[in-house]
Coordinates of C-alpha atoms in Angstrom, one line a residue:
Chain A
M100 CA 0.0 0.0 0.0
S101 CA 1.3 3.4 -0.9
T102 CA 1.7 6.1 1.7
Y103 CA 0.0 9.3 0.9
S104 CA -0.1 12.7 2.4
L105 CA -3.2 14.3 3.7
S106 CA -3.6 16.6 0.8
D107 CA -3.7 14.0 -2.0
G108 CA -5.2 11.4 0.2
L109 CA -8.4 13.4 0.6
A110 CA -8.9 14.1 -3.1
S111 CA -7.6 11.1 -5.0
G112 CA -6.5 8.6 -2.4
A113 CA -9.9 7.1 -1.7
P114 CA -10.7 6.1 -5.3
R115 CA -7.2 4.8 -5.8
L116 CA -7.5 2.5 -2.8
S117 CA -10.8 1.0 -3.8
R118 CA -10.1 -1.5 -6.7
A119 CA -7.8 -4.3 -5.7
P120 CA -8.7 -4.3 -1.9
L121 CA -12.4 -4.6 -2.9
L122 CA -11.7 -8.1 -4.2
A123 CA -9.6 -9.0 -1.2
N124 CA -12.3 -7.6 1.0
W125 CA -15.0 -9.7 -0.7
L126 CA -12.9 -12.8 -0.3
R127 CA -12.3 -12.1 3.4
E128 CA -15.9 -11.5 4.0
T129 CA -17.3 -14.5 2.2
G130 CA -14.3 -16.9 2.5
V131 CA -15.2 -17.9 6.0
G132 CA -18.8 -18.5 5.1
V133 CA -17.7 -20.8 2.2
L134 CA -15.4 -22.6 4.5
A135 CA -18.3 -23.1 7.0
S136 CA -20.3 -24.6 4.1
I137 CA -17.4 -27.0 3.3
A138 CA -17.1 -28.0 6.9
W139 CA -20.8 -28.9 7.1
I140 CA -20.6 -30.7 3.8
G141 CA -17.8 -32.7 5.4
F142 CA -20.0 -33.5 8.3
G143 CA -22.8 -34.7 6.0
L144 CA -20.4 -36.8 3.9
S145 CA -18.9 -38.3 7.1
C146 CA -22.4 -39.4 8.1
L147 CA -23.2 -41.0 4.7
W148 CA -19.9 -42.2 3.4
W149 CA -19.0 -45.0 5.8
Q150 CA -21.2 -47.7 7.5
D151 CA -22.2 -47.1 11.1
V152 CA -20.5 -49.5 13.5
G153 CA -23.7 -49.6 15.6
D154 CA -27.4 -49.5 15.0
W155 CA -28.6 -45.9 14.8
S156 CA -31.7 -44.9 12.9
R157 CA -31.0 -41.2 12.3
T158 CA -27.7 -41.3 10.6
H159 CA -29.2 -40.6 7.2
S160 CA -31.4 -37.7 8.3
V161 CA -28.5 -36.1 10.2
G162 CA -26.4 -36.2 7.0
I163 CA -29.1 -34.6 5.0
A164 CA -29.6 -31.9 7.7
A165 CA -25.9 -31.2 7.5
F166 CA -26.1 -30.6 3.8
I167 CA -29.0 -28.2 4.4
V168 CA -27.0 -26.3 6.9
A169 CA -24.1 -26.2 4.4
A170 CA -26.4 -24.9 1.7
V171 CA -27.9 -22.2 4.0
A172 CA -24.4 -21.1 5.0
L173 CA -23.2 -20.9 1.4
F174 CA -26.2 -19.0 -0.1
G175 CA -26.6 -16.9 3.0
T176 CA -22.9 -15.8 2.8
L177 CA -23.1 -15.1 -0.9
G178 CA -26.3 -13.2 -0.6
A179 CA -25.6 -11.6 2.7
D180 CA -25.9 -8.1 1.2
Y181 CA -29.6 -8.8 0.3
L182 CA -30.5 -10.5 3.6
G183 CA -30.1 -7.4 5.9
S184 CA -29.4 -8.2 9.5
A185 CA -29.7 -11.9 9.1
G186 CA -26.9 -11.8 6.5
R187 CA -24.7 -9.7 8.8
G188 CA -25.4 -12.1 11.7
L189 CA -24.4 -15.1 9.5
R190 CA -21.2 -13.4 8.5
K191 CA -20.3 -12.7 12.1
R192 CA -21.0 -16.2 13.2
A193 CA -19.3 -17.9 10.2
P194 CA -16.1 -18.8 12.1
W195 CA -18.2 -20.6 14.7
L196 CA -20.0 -22.5 12.0
V197 CA -16.7 -23.7 10.6
A198 CA -15.5 -24.8 14.1
L199 CA -18.8 -26.5 14.8
G200 CA -18.9 -28.3 11.4
A201 CA -15.3 -29.5 11.9
F202 CA -16.1 -30.7 15.5
L203 CA -19.2 -32.6 14.4
T204 CA -17.2 -34.3 11.6
L205 CA -14.5 -35.4 14.0
W206 CA -17.1 -36.5 16.5
E207 CA -19.0 -38.5 13.9
V208 CA -15.9 -40.2 12.6
A209 CA -14.4 -40.9 16.0
T210 CA -17.6 -42.5 17.3
A211 CA -20.1 -43.9 14.8
K212 CA -17.7 -44.7 12.0
F213 CA -14.4 -46.0 13.6
A214 CA -15.2 -46.2 17.3
W215 CA -12.0 -44.6 18.3
L216 CA -13.8 -43.5 21.5
P217 CA -15.3 -46.3 23.6
L218 CA -18.8 -46.7 22.4
P219 CA -21.5 -46.8 24.9
F220 CA -19.9 -43.9 26.8
F221 CA -19.4 -41.7 23.8
P222 CA -22.5 -41.8 21.6
P223 CA -22.4 -40.3 18.1
P224 CA -24.4 -37.1 17.2
Q225 CA -27.2 -39.1 15.5
S226 CA -28.0 -41.0 18.7
I227 CA -28.5 -37.7 20.5
V228 CA -30.7 -36.5 17.7
E229 CA -32.5 -39.8 18.1
V230 CA -33.2 -39.0 21.8
Y231 CA -34.7 -35.6 20.8
T232 CA -37.0 -37.2 18.2
D233 CA -38.0 -40.4 19.9
D234 CA -37.9 -39.6 23.6
L235 CA -39.3 -36.1 23.2
P236 CA -42.4 -36.3 25.4
K237 CA -40.5 -37.6 28.4
L238 CA -37.8 -35.0 27.9
L239 CA -40.3 -32.2 27.6
D240 CA -42.1 -33.3 30.7
S241 CA -38.7 -33.2 32.5
V242 CA -38.0 -29.7 31.2
F243 CA -41.4 -28.5 32.2
A244 CA -41.0 -30.0 35.7
S245 CA -37.6 -28.5 36.2
V246 CA -38.6 -25.0 35.0
K247 CA -41.7 -25.1 37.2
L248 CA -39.7 -26.1 40.3
Q249 CA -36.8 -23.7 39.5
L250 CA -39.1 -20.7 38.8
G251 CA -41.2 -21.2 41.8
G252 CA -38.2 -21.6 44.2
Y253 CA -36.3 -18.8 42.6
L254 CA -39.2 -16.3 42.7
V255 CA -39.9 -17.1 46.3
G256 CA -36.2 -16.9 47.3
A257 CA -35.6 -13.7 45.3
T258 CA -38.7 -11.9 46.7
I259 CA -38.0 -12.9 50.3
G260 CA -34.3 -12.1 49.9
F261 CA -35.0 -8.7 48.4
L262 CA -37.5 -7.8 51.1
T263 CA -35.2 -9.0 53.9
G264 CA -32.2 -7.1 52.4
V265 CA -34.2 -3.9 52.1
S266 CA -35.4 -4.2 55.7
I267 CA -32.0 -4.9 57.1
G268 CA -30.5 -2.1 55.2
W269 CA -33.2 0.3 56.2
S270 CA -34.1 -0.5 59.8
H271 CA -31.5 -1.0 62.6
A272 CA -34.1 -3.0 64.6
V273 CA -34.6 -5.5 61.9
G274 CA -30.9 -5.6 61.3
Y275 CA -30.2 -6.4 64.9
W276 CA -32.4 -9.5 64.9
V277 CA -31.9 -10.8 61.3
H278 CA -28.2 -10.1 60.8
P279 CA -26.9 -12.8 63.2
V280 CA -29.4 -15.3 61.9
L281 CA -28.3 -14.5 58.3
R282 CA -24.6 -14.9 59.3
F283 CA -25.3 -18.2 61.0
I284 CA -27.5 -19.8 58.4
G285 CA -26.6 -18.1 55.1
P286 CA -23.1 -19.5 54.4
L287 CA -24.4 -23.1 54.9
P288 CA -24.7 -24.7 51.4
A289 CA -28.4 -25.2 50.8
T290 CA -27.8 -28.8 49.8
A291 CA -26.7 -29.5 53.4
W292 CA -30.3 -29.2 54.3
L293 CA -31.4 -31.9 51.8
P294 CA -31.8 -34.8 54.2
I295 CA -33.7 -32.7 56.8
A296 CA -35.8 -30.9 54.2
F297 CA -37.0 -34.1 52.6
F298 CA -38.5 -35.6 55.7
T299 CA -39.7 -32.4 57.4
F300 CA -41.6 -31.0 54.4
P301 CA -44.9 -32.6 53.4
S302 CA -43.8 -33.2 49.8
S303 CA -40.5 -33.4 47.9
W304 CA -41.8 -30.6 45.8
S305 CA -42.2 -28.2 48.7
A306 CA -38.8 -29.4 50.2
S307 CA -37.0 -28.6 46.9
T308 CA -38.8 -25.2 46.6
F309 CA -37.6 -24.4 50.1
L310 CA -34.0 -25.4 49.2
I311 CA -33.9 -23.5 46.0
A312 CA -35.4 -20.4 47.7
L313 CA -32.8 -20.7 50.4
A314 CA -29.9 -20.9 47.9
T315 CA -31.3 -17.9 46.0
G316 CA -32.3 -15.9 49.0
F317 CA -28.9 -15.6 50.7
P318 CA -26.9 -13.8 48.0
V319 CA -29.9 -11.7 47.1
T320 CA -30.4 -10.6 50.8
V321 CA -26.7 -9.8 51.4
L322 CA -26.3 -7.8 48.2
T323 CA -29.6 -6.0 48.5
W324 CA -28.7 -5.1 52.0
S325 CA -25.2 -3.9 51.1
G326 CA -26.8 -1.9 48.2
V327 CA -29.3 -0.2 50.4
A328 CA -26.6 0.5 53.1
S329 CA -24.2 2.1 50.6
V330 CA -26.7 4.6 49.2
S331 CA -25.2 8.1 49.7
N332 CA -26.8 10.2 52.4
A333 CA -26.7 13.1 50.0
Y334 CA -29.6 11.5 48.0
Y335 CA -31.7 11.2 51.2
D336 CA -30.9 14.8 52.1
V337 CA -32.0 16.0 48.7
A338 CA -35.2 14.0 48.8
R339 CA -36.0 15.1 52.3
T340 CA -35.6 18.8 51.6
L341 CA -38.0 18.3 48.6
G342 CA -40.6 17.0 51.0
A343 CA -40.1 13.2 50.8
K344 CA -41.7 10.9 53.3
P345 CA -40.0 7.8 54.6
S346 CA -41.9 5.5 52.2
F347 CA -40.7 7.7 49.3
L348 CA -37.2 7.4 50.6
V349 CA -37.3 3.6 50.6
L350 CA -39.2 3.1 47.4
K351 CA -37.9 5.9 45.2
V352 CA -34.4 6.5 46.6
A353 CA -33.0 3.5 48.4
I354 CA -34.3 0.7 46.2
P355 CA -33.5 2.3 42.8
A356 CA -30.0 3.3 44.0
A357 CA -29.4 -0.3 45.3
L358 CA -30.7 -2.0 42.1
P359 CA -27.3 -2.6 40.6
H360 CA -26.3 -4.5 43.7
V361 CA -29.6 -6.4 43.7
F362 CA -28.9 -7.7 40.2
V363 CA -25.5 -9.0 41.2
G364 CA -27.3 -10.9 44.0
L365 CA -30.0 -12.2 41.7
F366 CA -27.3 -13.5 39.3
M367 CA -25.4 -15.2 42.1
G368 CA -28.6 -16.7 43.5
L369 CA -29.5 -18.0 40.0
G370 CA -26.2 -19.9 39.8
A371 CA -26.6 -21.3 43.3
S372 CA -30.2 -22.4 42.7
F373 CA -29.3 -24.3 39.5
A374 CA -26.9 -26.5 41.6
V375 CA -29.6 -27.1 44.2
L376 CA -32.2 -27.9 41.6
V377 CA -30.2 -30.6 40.0
V378 CA -29.2 -32.2 43.2
A379 CA -32.7 -32.1 44.6
E380 CA -34.1 -33.7 41.4
M381 CA -31.4 -36.4 41.5
I382 CA -32.1 -37.3 45.1
G383 CA -35.7 -36.7 46.0
V384 CA -37.9 -35.3 43.3
K385 CA -39.3 -37.8 40.8
A386 CA -39.3 -35.5 37.8
G387 CA -37.2 -32.9 36.1
L388 CA -33.9 -33.0 34.1
G389 CA -31.8 -34.0 37.1
W390 CA -34.1 -37.0 37.6
Y391 CA -33.9 -37.7 33.9
L392 CA -30.1 -37.8 34.1
Q393 CA -30.3 -40.1 37.0
W394 CA -32.8 -42.4 35.2
A395 CA -30.7 -42.4 32.0
Q396 CA -27.6 -43.4 34.0
G397 CA -29.6 -46.3 35.6
W398 CA -30.3 -47.7 32.1
A399 CA -26.8 -46.9 30.8
A400 CA -28.6 -44.7 28.2
Y401 CA -25.6 -42.4 27.7
A402 CA -27.1 -40.6 24.6
N403 CA -30.0 -39.6 26.8
M404 CA -27.7 -38.1 29.4
Y405 CA -25.8 -36.0 26.8
A406 CA -29.1 -34.9 25.3
A407 CA -30.4 -33.9 28.8
L408 CA -27.2 -32.1 29.6
I409 CA -27.4 -30.0 26.4
V410 CA -31.0 -29.1 27.2
M411 CA -30.0 -28.2 30.7
S412 CA -27.2 -26.0 29.7
L413 CA -29.4 -24.2 27.2
L414 CA -32.0 -23.6 29.9
C415 CA -29.5 -22.3 32.4
S416 CA -27.8 -20.0 30.0
G417 CA -31.2 -18.9 28.7
A418 CA -32.2 -18.0 32.2
I419 CA -29.1 -15.9 32.8
T420 CA -29.5 -14.2 29.4
L421 CA -33.1 -13.3 30.4
L422 CA -31.9 -11.9 33.8
F423 CA -29.3 -9.8 32.1
S424 CA -31.6 -8.4 29.5
I425 CA -34.0 -7.4 32.3
R426 CA -31.1 -5.8 34.1
D427 CA -30.0 -3.9 31.0
R428 CA -33.6 -2.7 30.5
L429 CA -34.0 -1.5 34.1
L430 CA -30.5 0.0 34.4
V431 CA -30.2 1.9 31.2
W432 CA -29.2 4.9 33.2
Q433 CA -25.9 3.1 34.0
K434 CA -24.9 2.5 30.4
G435 CA -23.3 4.9 27.9
T436 CA -20.5 7.3 28.3
V437 CA -21.8 10.0 25.9
K438 CA -21.1 13.4 27.2
W439 CA -22.6 16.5 25.7
Chain B
M135 CA -33.8 48.2 50.0
V136 CA -34.0 46.9 46.5
A137 CA -34.9 43.5 47.8
L138 CA -37.5 44.9 50.1
A139 CA -39.1 46.7 47.3
Q140 CA -39.2 43.5 45.3
A141 CA -40.8 41.6 48.2
I142 CA -43.5 44.2 48.4
A143 CA -44.1 44.1 44.6
R144 CA -44.5 40.3 44.8
P145 CA -46.1 39.4 48.0
A146 CA -45.5 36.0 49.5
A147 CA -42.7 35.2 47.1
G148 CA -40.0 35.2 49.7
A149 CA -40.1 34.3 53.4
A150 CA -38.4 36.0 56.3
L151 CA -35.7 33.9 58.0
D152 CA -34.8 34.4 61.7
I153 CA -31.8 32.7 63.1
E154 CA -31.7 33.4 66.8
Q155 CA -28.7 32.6 69.0
V156 CA -28.0 29.4 67.3
S157 CA -25.1 27.2 68.6
H158 CA -24.3 23.8 67.3
A159 CA -21.6 21.2 67.9
F160 CA -20.6 17.8 66.6
D161 CA -19.7 14.7 68.6
I162 CA -16.5 13.3 67.2
D163 CA -15.3 10.2 69.0
G164 CA -16.8 11.5 72.2
A165 CA -15.1 14.9 71.9
E166 CA -17.4 17.9 71.5
L167 CA -16.5 20.0 68.5
P168 CA -18.3 23.3 68.4
V169 CA -19.1 24.5 64.9
L170 CA -21.5 27.4 65.4
S171 CA -21.4 29.8 68.3
D172 CA -24.3 32.1 69.1
V173 CA -25.2 33.0 65.5
S174 CA -28.0 35.5 65.1
I175 CA -29.1 36.6 61.6
S176 CA -32.3 38.1 60.5
V177 CA -33.1 37.9 56.8
E178 CA -35.9 40.0 55.3
P179 CA -38.2 38.5 52.7
G180 CA -36.7 38.5 49.3
E181 CA -33.2 39.4 50.4
F182 CA -30.1 37.8 48.9
V183 CA -27.7 37.0 51.7
A184 CA -24.2 35.6 51.1
L185 CA -22.5 33.7 54.0
L186 CA -18.8 34.1 53.6
G187 CA -16.1 32.4 55.7
P188 CA -13.0 30.3 55.7
S189 CA -13.6 26.8 54.5
G190 CA -14.7 24.4 57.2
C191 CA -15.9 27.1 59.5
G192 CA -19.5 25.8 59.8
K193 CA -21.4 27.7 57.1
S194 CA -22.7 24.5 55.5
T195 CA -23.8 23.3 59.0
L196 CA -25.8 26.5 59.3
L197 CA -27.5 25.8 56.0
R198 CA -28.4 22.2 57.1
L199 CA -30.1 23.8 60.1
V200 CA -31.9 26.2 57.9
A201 CA -33.0 23.4 55.7
G202 CA -34.2 21.5 58.7
L203 CA -32.0 18.5 58.0
D204 CA -30.3 18.8 61.4
K205 CA -31.5 20.4 64.7
P206 CA -29.4 23.0 66.5
R207 CA -28.0 22.3 70.0
S208 CA -29.5 25.6 71.2
G209 CA -31.2 28.6 69.7
T210 CA -34.1 28.7 67.3
L211 CA -34.6 29.1 63.5
R212 CA -37.9 30.5 62.2
E213 CA -39.3 30.8 58.7
D214 CA -42.0 33.5 58.8
E215 CA -42.5 33.2 62.5
S216 CA -42.9 29.4 62.4
R217 CA -40.2 27.3 63.9
I218 CA -38.1 25.2 61.6
N219 CA -38.1 21.6 62.9
S220 CA -37.9 19.4 59.8
P221 CA -37.2 19.8 56.1
H222 CA -40.0 21.4 54.0
P223 CA -40.2 22.1 50.3
S224 CA -40.6 25.8 51.0
R225 CA -36.9 25.8 51.9
V226 CA -35.0 23.9 49.2
V227 CA -31.2 23.3 49.2
V228 CA -28.9 23.2 46.1
F229 CA -25.8 21.5 47.2
Q230 CA -22.2 21.8 45.9
D231 CA -22.6 18.5 44.1
P232 CA -25.7 18.5 41.9
T233 CA -26.6 15.0 43.5
L234 CA -29.0 14.3 40.7
F235 CA -30.4 10.8 40.9
P236 CA -28.5 8.9 38.2
W237 CA -31.4 6.5 37.6
R238 CA -33.8 9.2 36.7
S239 CA -33.9 11.3 33.5
V240 CA -33.5 15.0 33.7
W241 CA -37.3 15.5 33.7
D242 CA -37.9 12.9 36.4
N243 CA -35.1 14.5 38.5
V244 CA -36.8 17.9 38.3
A245 CA -40.2 16.3 39.0
L246 CA -38.8 14.8 42.2
G247 CA -40.2 17.3 44.7
L248 CA -43.7 17.4 43.2
E249 CA -43.7 13.6 43.1
A250 CA -42.6 13.4 46.7
Q251 CA -45.4 15.7 47.7
G252 CA -47.9 13.7 45.7
I253 CA -48.9 16.6 43.4
L254 CA -47.1 15.7 40.3
K255 CA -50.1 14.3 38.4
S256 CA -51.9 17.7 38.4
Q257 CA -48.8 19.9 38.2
R258 CA -46.7 18.4 35.4
H259 CA -46.5 21.7 33.6
R260 CA -44.5 23.1 36.5
V261 CA -41.7 20.7 35.7
D262 CA -41.6 21.8 32.0
D263 CA -41.7 25.4 33.2
A264 CA -38.7 24.9 35.5
L265 CA -36.7 23.2 32.7
D266 CA -37.5 26.1 30.4
L267 CA -36.4 28.5 33.1
V268 CA -32.9 27.0 33.2
G269 CA -32.8 26.5 29.4
L270 CA -32.6 22.7 29.4
S271 CA -36.0 21.7 27.9
S272 CA -34.2 19.8 25.1
F273 CA -32.4 17.6 27.6
R274 CA -35.5 16.4 29.4
S275 CA -35.0 12.8 28.6
A276 CA -31.2 12.7 29.0
Y277 CA -29.7 10.9 32.0
P278 CA -27.4 12.7 34.4
H279 CA -24.3 10.9 33.2
Q280 CA -24.8 12.5 29.9
L281 CA -24.7 16.1 31.2
S282 CA -21.7 18.4 31.8
G283 CA -21.1 19.8 35.2
G284 CA -22.8 23.2 34.5
M285 CA -25.8 21.5 33.0
A286 CA -26.1 19.1 36.0
Q287 CA -26.0 22.0 38.4
R288 CA -28.7 23.8 36.3
V289 CA -30.9 20.7 36.6
A290 CA -30.3 20.8 40.3
L291 CA -31.4 24.4 40.3
A292 CA -34.6 23.6 38.3
R293 CA -35.3 20.7 40.7
A294 CA -35.2 23.2 43.5
L295 CA -37.1 26.0 41.8
V296 CA -40.0 23.7 40.6
N297 CA -41.2 23.7 44.3
D298 CA -41.6 27.5 44.3
P299 CA -39.4 27.8 47.4
K300 CA -39.8 30.8 49.7
I301 CA -36.2 30.4 50.7
L302 CA -33.6 29.1 48.3
V303 CA -30.6 27.7 50.1
L304 CA -27.4 27.5 48.0
D305 CA -24.4 25.6 49.4
E306 CA -21.5 26.6 47.2
P307 CA -23.5 25.5 44.1
L308 CA -21.0 27.0 41.7
G309 CA -17.9 25.9 43.6
K310 CA -17.0 23.0 41.3
L311 CA -17.7 24.7 38.0
D312 CA -15.1 26.2 35.6
S313 CA -14.8 29.9 35.8
L314 CA -16.6 30.7 32.5
T315 CA -19.6 28.6 33.4
R316 CA -19.5 30.1 36.9
I317 CA -19.8 33.6 35.6
T318 CA -22.7 32.7 33.3
M319 CA -24.5 30.9 36.1
Q320 CA -24.0 33.8 38.5
A321 CA -25.8 36.1 36.1
E322 CA -28.6 33.4 35.7
L323 CA -28.9 33.2 39.5
V324 CA -29.4 36.9 39.9
S325 CA -32.0 37.1 37.1
L326 CA -33.9 34.1 38.5
W327 CA -33.9 35.6 42.0
Q328 CA -35.1 39.0 40.6
R329 CA -37.9 37.3 38.6
K330 CA -39.1 35.0 41.4
G331 CA -38.4 37.1 44.4
F332 CA -37.5 34.2 46.8
T333 CA -35.2 34.8 49.8
T334 CA -31.8 33.5 49.0
L335 CA -29.1 32.2 51.3
L336 CA -25.8 31.5 49.5
V337 CA -22.8 29.9 51.1
T338 CA -19.6 30.7 49.4
H339 CA -15.9 31.2 50.1
D340 CA -15.5 33.5 47.1
A341 CA -15.7 37.1 48.2
E342 CA -16.1 38.3 44.6
E343 CA -19.0 36.0 44.0
A344 CA -20.7 37.1 47.2
L345 CA -20.3 40.8 46.2
V346 CA -21.6 40.4 42.7
L347 CA -24.7 38.4 43.8
A348 CA -25.8 39.4 47.2
N349 CA -27.3 42.5 48.8
R350 CA -25.9 41.5 52.1
V351 CA -22.7 39.7 52.9
I352 CA -22.2 38.1 56.3
V353 CA -18.6 37.3 57.2
F354 CA -18.0 34.4 59.6
S355 CA -15.0 33.8 61.8
D356 CA -13.0 30.6 61.9
R357 CA -14.6 27.6 63.6
P358 CA -16.7 27.8 65.7
A359 CA -18.3 30.2 63.4
R360 CA -19.6 33.5 64.7
V361 CA -20.8 36.5 62.8
K362 CA -17.8 38.8 62.3
A363 CA -19.4 41.4 60.0
D364 CA -22.7 42.1 58.3
I365 CA -22.1 44.2 55.2
R366 CA -24.7 45.8 53.0
V367 CA -24.0 45.9 49.3
D368 CA -26.1 48.8 48.0
R369 CA -25.4 48.4 44.3
P370 CA -27.9 47.9 41.5
Y371 CA -27.9 44.8 39.3
P372 CA -26.3 43.8 37.0
R373 CA -23.1 44.5 38.9
H374 CA -19.8 45.1 37.3
R375 CA -16.9 43.0 38.6
G376 CA -14.5 46.0 38.2
D377 CA -16.8 48.4 40.2
P378 CA -14.4 50.3 42.5
Y379 CA -17.1 50.2 45.3
L380 CA -17.1 46.4 45.2
A381 CA -13.4 46.2 45.0
D382 CA -13.2 48.3 48.1
L383 CA -15.7 46.1 49.9
R384 CA -13.7 43.1 48.7
R385 CA -10.5 44.4 50.2
Q386 CA -12.4 45.1 53.5
I387 CA -13.8 41.5 53.5
L388 CA -10.5 39.9 52.8
G389 CA -9.0 41.9 55.6
L390 CA -11.7 40.5 57.9
L391 CA -10.7 37.0 56.8
G392 CA -7.1 37.7 57.5
L393 CA -6.1 37.8 53.9
D394 CA -5.3 41.5 53.5
A395 CA -1.6 40.8 53.1
T396 CA -2.2 38.9 49.9
W397 CA -4.3 41.6 48.3

C-alpha cells in the first residue's frame, strides 16, 4: 500500500484505494462462510460415506440436515448483502459455524464410524438427535417440571431475599435480629439441608422449593442489604428537603439506588439455585432434568444423558440471558459514556 | 432596599428567616467539636444574603439547620414566625454537588419534589416550566451521566425551583464549575432571583461571588463560626466586577478574613 499525504489522500486517495482491496475484502468476508459450508458438507459426507459401527436410525437424516446447513451457509454468505441483519449475523458467526462443522465431523468419525472412543460412553451425534426425536415427550415433561420447580423456588427466594435485604439495610431494629441469623445460616450450602428438608416437608416438591429459595435468598439478601446500606446520604438529604416521606425514601431512593447490587445478588442466586435444583431432582424429586439424568444413567442410556445435559445448559444460559436483559432494561441509566 | 421593594411588589414570594442565638456542635469520637457559636441573623423576605467564611468554618452546617436537616443544640430558627423543625419544600437546598439521581432522567429529577409531595399528576407543567427556566428543555430525557457539570447544576437548580421555594438555600452551588460557566450561572442566578423574588441564602468562600450576587454579605469567623461582620452591598444589578465600590468592599472583607496581606 502506498503512503500518501493528507492533501492528495483526501482528493484522490480514496478512489485509488478501492479497486484491488475490494476483491480482497470480498474474499475475506465470504471466505469464512464458504469454509463453513465446506465443513458442514464434510460432516454430511462423514455421516453418509461409511457404514455405522452400531445401530442408529437417524444417521441418514443427520447427514441430509448437515447438507441443508451447508447450503444455507453458502447461499446466506453469498447473498448476505440482500439479507439485511440476518446476513450480517451469519457473517459474524461464520467462524463458529466452521468450528462446529469440523467438530461434528470429528465426533461422527471418532464414534459412529471407527469407534476410536469407547462406544456406549461416547454416543455419536445421530444418537443424541434420536433422543430428541424419539424420547421427546419424556424430555419435555422433565424440562417442564424443572422449569416449574426452579421458577417457583427462585421467585420465592428472590422476593424474600429482596424484602429482607431492604429491611435490614433500612431498619436498625430488623438488622439487629436478622443479621446474626443470616450470618449463621446463610453461608451453609443449601444442599446440606437436603436430608432434613425431605423428611420435614410434606412433599418433595415443597422441600425442593424451600432449598432453591434458600440458595437464592442468601446472596440476594446480602447484596440488596449492602446496596441499600451504601446509598449516599446526599440522596436522602435532597429527597428530604424536597418533601419526601420515609416511604418515598425507601421506594424511590433506596431501592433504585441499590438496584445494581440487587442484580448481582440475583445473578449469584440463580447460579446457586441451579446446583440445588439438579441435586434435589437427583435425590428426591421424581421429575425434572436431574431426575432424567439419573434415570438415564440407571439404564446406561448415555445418549439420553448427553441430550439432557445439552438441554439443561441451554435452559440455564437462557435464564441468565433473560436476567441480564431485564437488568439492561432496568439499568439503562448506567450505560453509555456519551457526554454533551 | 432593592430587595425589600421587590418583596413588596410580589407578596408571599420570599419568606423571612430568623436565626436566633443558634449554637451547634458535633460529637467526634466522644469529643465535643463546636461549629456554630451564638449566631443570630435576621433575613428579610426577598433578600439575597451571602454567607462568607473560611472553609470548614461551619457555614454549611448552618445551611443544614436552615433546611431542617439537622436540629441545633441551642437557639431557634424561624421561617416567617414558624419554627423550623424538619425539612420542608418551601426551603430547598442546592448542594455543591448536583446530586442528581442517576437512575432518573432530567425531567424525572426535576419532578422529584412534586412527586414526593404527591402533586405531580396535576402539576406536570411546572416541571416543564422549571426546565424552560434553566434552558434545558431539550435535555428532558437525558440521563445525568450525559450532562456536563454546569448542566447538571442547572438541573439541580430547576429541581429546587420547581417547588416554588420561599427560601432558596445554596451551598456553594457554583464551587466546582469552571470559571466561565460560573460567571454565566452567577448572572442566571441573579435574574432568577429577581424574577421569582424568593429569599436566597448563599454559602460561598469566594468574596467576589458574594459581592456580585448578594445585597448582604455576612462574614464568619473561623470555627466555631460567629458573625464577624454584616455588610450591605447597595449596588444595582447587573453589577460590574470591576466596580471600585465592590473592589473596596472586597479588600475590606479579605481583611476580615485575615487575607489582606495577599491583596
